[in-house]
Amino acid sequence: MIFRYVILSALKNLQYERSVSAVYYLIQGKQSIQTIQDAHLFEIDKYYRITKYLNKKRFMKEIQLLEQELYLEAMPNENYYELTSKANEWLEKNESKMELWIVNGMRYHYIDDVFFERLLLTIQVWANFVKNERTYIPVIEKFEVKHWVKQYFINSKNNVAQLMKNLYEELAEILHSIDELYVEIFVLQLTSYKKYGLAKVQIAEKTGSPKEDIELMTLTVVHQILDKVDAEPTRFPILAHLKSDVTEEKQLTFSASKTKSLLQKGYTIEQVAQQRRLKENTIYDHIVEIAIHDQTFNIQSYMTTDERHDIIKAIQQVQSYSLKDIKQAVTENISYFQIRLVLASWNKYL
Amino acid sequence: MTRIHIQANLYEHLRNHFSYTSFHEGQEEIILDVLRGRDVLGILRTGTGKSLCYQLPAKMLPGITIVVSPLISLMIDQVRELEAIHYRQVVALHSFQQWSERQTILRNLHHYKLIYVSPEILQNKQIITLFKQQHVSLFVVDEAHCISQWGYDFRPDYLRLLEVIETLHNPTVLALTGTATPNVQNDIQDKLKRPNMIEHVYPMDRENISLVVEEINGSEAEKLDHLLTWIKGTNEPTIVYFSSRIATEKVAQHIANQLANKRVAYYHGGLETTDRLKIQQQFMNDQLEIICCTSAFGMGINKANIRMIIHYHLPPQIESYIQEIGRAGRDGRDSISVLLYRQEDIHIPLQIIENELPTHAELRFIMERLIDYQDNKVLLPLDEDVIEQQFLIQPTKWRYLLYQLEQHGIVKEQEVQTTESTIKEVFNEINHFTEQRLRAKRQQLNEVINWIHTQSCLRTKLYEPFQQDITRKEANCCSNCGVVLEDSLEHDVSTDKETSDWQTLLKRVLLIGDID
Ligand SMILES: [Zn+2]
């Protein structure tokens, strides 16, 4: 139900100016300026990247179902859909229920799963340690997470029993303010000593909800924890520590991060393209991607201050994020790449 | 060093790294030959610790041991288990790794003693160059039957291993498999160009497993009832194999609805990694007693007390069937394997075989598209979703085809390089090869069907192609010789269905009140 709610309400917010693919890119979190600008422009930024692992096939299947069940009606343009009156009524009817479901994708997308995975693994490591169990299979496989938890464990080794009590207090305090069903779904996934948490598909079977709903409900709990911890980090020292030193930059695609490291070594765009046997346009895309994810990224090396001001002025003048419109309003020698770069670092300039 | 010295040393290492004091059948013989630098072909049934045959030498030999393994999940399982027992300096390299993680590993290659790799990793030139700079003492081909076209699980990638071995200055080669007919054994040595491998072949029959084939003359619903009857009879760990993902989900749900006291889950390759890991470990830790799964489950599983293996669908070949039933009763206690069969079932594996290989029409369509790619100088997409859209072909078929195209030199690093006449020629060759594969697979399925309909002893008939003497089983041999099942119906299972509130659950997880 939540998954459907997200799709329908996102589509509605987009005011039928975008195809359903835009919804997919939004919730799956495509790292493109278009998607991120859509998110802000249509006020659906909280949905950004809330289903990171959703594949397109599964998404399109849901669209098909929604059409078959008369929630969506195809528009003349391919892949454009309109909400039916049935869908609008359904959204309205479920609005109060959905108040329990609180997420902030744009704010937490880069940290939510790392934080949750660190929490899961830390609990497992501590529980096994106090039970003197040294041979067990860690529930999280990711290299970075394992490495981080290992370091944390080394530093916390002498105090584990107390820390587990404190963690219970910290979690319990936050969880009390969240809906019970959501909390139960969250807690069932935790792994302890000789007791592995339930898989999401198992909880889905148990509750009769689709797997995507279980993921989205878990996300609510994770985001609420992050919210509370951000507001009062000193009150929740263990949880605050679990979210420390995660930087947004780590979310770059593999290819873009390769480009980034070459640029940092002082190679020019042409040289990077040559060395990686890629087109220069691809490298431009990478730079834009880097700028989106790292608001401290210096775009000055790709344009003069005057050029930048010119672009900003044009954006304000045409009142649109359309590259074409902006291009027409700036001096001729400014490239699409430069406009995209300014748009990418919009937090800083707009 | 003298033989005695090596042997004493061997036991010391066995104690230090694995906390064992003795070897399973075959392990010591194989390890001694490997340590002496002899090429070895080892055939050991599953569950007897094949992997120890290289995990131990890896620690004793200078330099690195490389293990090629066909399944990434299997590789990860093994590394996971080794890390859990604190066997250090082991790592896996595969294509699902993050770039940063792989780079870290590659920078520190010299730090490792045992490196698991997937076959496609060995096609990466950067990685091969780095390996070449290391001293590789032992090259292990795990699941070596994959190298043989006549084997039940042929992987074309494996044919490239010979070249890799030569590039790495011909280290000692150890080829291991759980099942291989004499035919396949010869083929393995042929393909590795090592005709003088020392062969260590051990029998694969298991005298503690009773074999039951049950034909159901009735509807699918009746077959499902038969399954429930079998499951009701035991409280002990049970695996039920299916040939489709959707069937594992449906039947698991059915069991959960019908038998409220059973803890059941499903498992297949379509689940996320974390979900797979959790369900697998729940089974290992006896939090679950029944797993409904596809053949994706079980490869890396080393659980001693699995009592029953049920095949709800026909296995596609005898070899995989032997491997799967071999997961029962590793603790030596009496166990049972049941195959449920309806006449109509034959269509399912036939359908699967057809779906694995590209059809004539698909092949033709793709070859025509390839010319467009060449003319427009466009690189082939890497994303399999995009492939599916543009070539209208499933990813498994595409991978098969891509390998063929690369072999024929038509595709090089995503680029199409060909002429119309070559493409026609290659089309015919691939088509011919594909038809051959299809015939081989149908033949393998036929062997299963023939076995099912055997009137004589099922055990003898099953293991006959693989070994000469088959251990006689006096009682409960097979459903043709007669199996008497003692009435082991126990319904008083203590189930721990969670009904507690979240505070209690969270306290239990964090061991509050349990420790002080
Ligand atoms: Zn018999």
Short mmCIF file of C-alpha atoms in Angstrom, two decimals, chain A residues 53 55-57 117 120 123 126-128 130-131 134-144 146 150 161 164-165 167-168 171-172 175-176 178 180 183-184 187-202 205-206 211 215 254 257-258 261 277, chain B residues 76-77 80-81 83-86 88 98-101 103-105 249 252-253 264-266 270-279 281-282 285 287-288 385 388-389 395 413 415 496-498 500-516:
data_model
loop_
_atom_site.label_atom_id
_atom_site.label_comp_id
_atom_site.label_asym_id
_atom_site.label_seq_id
_atom_site.Cartn_x
_atom_site.Cartn_y
_atom_site.Cartn_z
CA TYR A 53 17.48 -1.22 -4.88
CA ASN A 55 14.70 -2.45 -10.39
CA LYS A 56 12.91 -1.02 -13.35
CA LYS A 57 11.12 -4.25 -14.18
CA GLU A 117 23.95 -1.75 8.56
CA LEU A 120 22.81 -4.33 12.74
CA ILE A 123 24.56 -5.44 17.80
CA TRP A 126 28.52 -7.18 20.78
CA ALA A 127 25.99 -9.94 21.49
CA ASN A 128 28.38 -12.65 20.32
CA VAL A 130 29.44 -11.12 25.60
CA LYS A 131 28.35 -14.70 24.90
CA ARG A 134 33.99 -16.18 18.36
CA THR A 135 32.94 -18.08 15.25
CA TYR A 136 29.82 -16.74 13.58
CA ILE A 137 28.82 -15.37 10.21
CA PRO A 138 28.48 -11.58 10.17
CA VAL A 139 25.08 -10.46 8.97
CA ILE A 140 26.54 -7.61 6.91
CA GLU A 141 29.07 -8.36 4.20
CA LYS A 142 30.03 -4.92 3.02
CA PHE A 143 33.70 -4.33 3.39
CA GLU A 144 33.46 -0.71 4.60
CA LYS A 146 32.72 -4.51 8.50
CA LYS A 150 35.64 -3.75 13.71
CA ALA A 161 27.73 -5.08 28.47
CA MET A 164 24.35 -2.74 25.16
CA LYS A 165 22.21 -1.49 28.02
CA LEU A 167 21.92 1.22 23.34
CA TYR A 168 18.68 -0.33 24.52
CA LEU A 171 16.70 2.99 20.96
CA ALA A 172 13.75 2.48 23.26
CA LEU A 175 11.10 3.95 19.20
CA HIS A 176 8.43 4.81 21.75
CA ILE A 178 6.91 5.66 16.50
CA GLU A 180 4.13 0.02 17.01
CA VAL A 183 8.83 -0.61 15.27
CA GLU A 184 8.05 -4.31 15.31
CA VAL A 187 13.12 -4.95 15.59
CA LEU A 188 12.38 -8.28 13.91
CA GLN A 189 15.26 -7.63 11.51
CA LEU A 190 17.89 -7.35 14.24
CA THR A 191 20.39 -10.17 14.63
CA SER A 192 21.69 -11.29 18.00
CA TYR A 193 23.67 -14.18 19.44
CA LYS A 194 22.72 -17.42 17.59
CA LYS A 195 19.59 -15.74 16.36
CA TYR A 196 19.50 -14.18 12.94
CA GLY A 197 16.97 -11.47 12.25
CA LEU A 198 14.14 -12.04 9.80
CA ALA A 199 14.68 -11.33 6.12
CA LYS A 200 12.46 -8.67 4.59
CA VAL A 201 10.70 -11.28 2.47
CA GLN A 202 9.88 -13.22 5.63
CA GLU A 205 4.92 -13.04 4.16
CA LYS A 206 4.14 -12.67 7.86
CA LYS A 211 8.37 -6.48 0.27
CA GLU A 215 11.48 -1.65 3.14
CA PHE A 254 32.15 3.69 -9.89
CA SER A 257 34.81 8.22 -8.86
CA LYS A 258 37.54 6.96 -11.16
CA SER A 261 40.58 10.66 -8.74
CA ARG A 277 39.03 5.49 -23.53
CA ILE B 76 31.62 -15.73 -0.52
CA ASP B 77 30.26 -18.52 1.70
CA ARG B 80 32.85 -16.14 5.31
CA GLU B 81 33.29 -19.53 6.96
CA GLU B 83 36.96 -15.87 8.49
CA ALA B 84 34.60 -17.15 11.14
CA ILE B 85 37.19 -19.72 12.23
CA HIS B 86 39.92 -17.04 12.04
CA ARG B 88 43.43 -15.37 7.93
CA GLN B 98 32.79 -2.43 -5.24
CA TRP B 99 35.61 -0.86 -7.12
CA SER B 100 37.30 0.52 -4.01
CA GLU B 101 37.18 -2.84 -2.29
CA GLN B 103 41.49 -2.01 -5.54
CA THR B 104 42.36 -2.41 -1.88
CA ILE B 105 42.67 -6.15 -2.35
CA GLU B 249 7.42 -19.11 -2.75
CA ALA B 252 6.46 -22.35 1.29
CA GLN B 253 3.33 -20.27 1.77
CA VAL B 264 9.46 -22.72 6.85
CA ALA B 265 11.07 -20.20 4.48
CA TYR B 266 11.92 -19.98 0.82
CA GLY B 270 16.16 -13.62 -6.82
CA LEU B 271 16.41 -12.60 -3.17
CA GLU B 272 18.66 -9.80 -2.02
CA THR B 273 22.03 -10.78 -0.60
CA THR B 274 21.15 -9.86 2.97
CA ASP B 275 17.86 -11.75 2.87
CA ARG B 276 19.65 -14.78 1.45
CA LEU B 277 22.31 -14.63 4.12
CA LYS B 278 19.78 -14.30 6.92
CA ILE B 279 17.61 -17.20 5.75
CA GLN B 281 21.95 -18.68 8.67
CA GLN B 282 18.54 -19.20 10.26
CA ASN B 285 21.15 -22.15 13.50
CA GLN B 287 15.71 -21.30 13.61
CA LEU B 288 14.03 -22.90 10.60
CA ASP B 385 18.19 -4.62 -19.02
CA GLU B 388 16.97 -7.32 -23.15
CA GLN B 389 15.19 -4.34 -24.67
CA PRO B 395 20.30 -12.22 -19.84
CA GLU B 413 35.47 -5.36 -25.58
CA GLU B 415 32.94 -3.51 -30.05
CA ASP B 496 8.86 -20.30 19.10
CA LYS B 497 6.52 -18.19 17.10
CA GLU B 498 7.23 -14.63 18.15
CA SER B 500 6.07 -10.73 22.17
CA ASP B 501 5.88 -6.95 22.03
CA TRP B 502 8.80 -5.03 20.59
CA GLN B 503 10.27 -4.04 23.93
CA THR B 504 10.65 -7.68 24.89
CA LEU B 505 12.08 -8.53 21.48
CA LEU B 506 14.57 -5.68 21.64
CA LYS B 507 15.64 -6.66 25.15
CA ARG B 508 16.20 -10.21 23.96
CA VAL B 509 18.30 -9.02 21.03
CA LEU B 510 20.45 -6.82 23.26
CA LEU B 511 20.59 -9.53 25.93
CA ILE B 512 19.16 -7.24 28.58
CA GLY B 513 18.63 -9.21 31.80
CA ASP B 514 20.69 -12.02 30.32
CA ILE B 515 24.13 -10.65 31.07
CA ASP B 516 25.64 -8.76 33.95
#
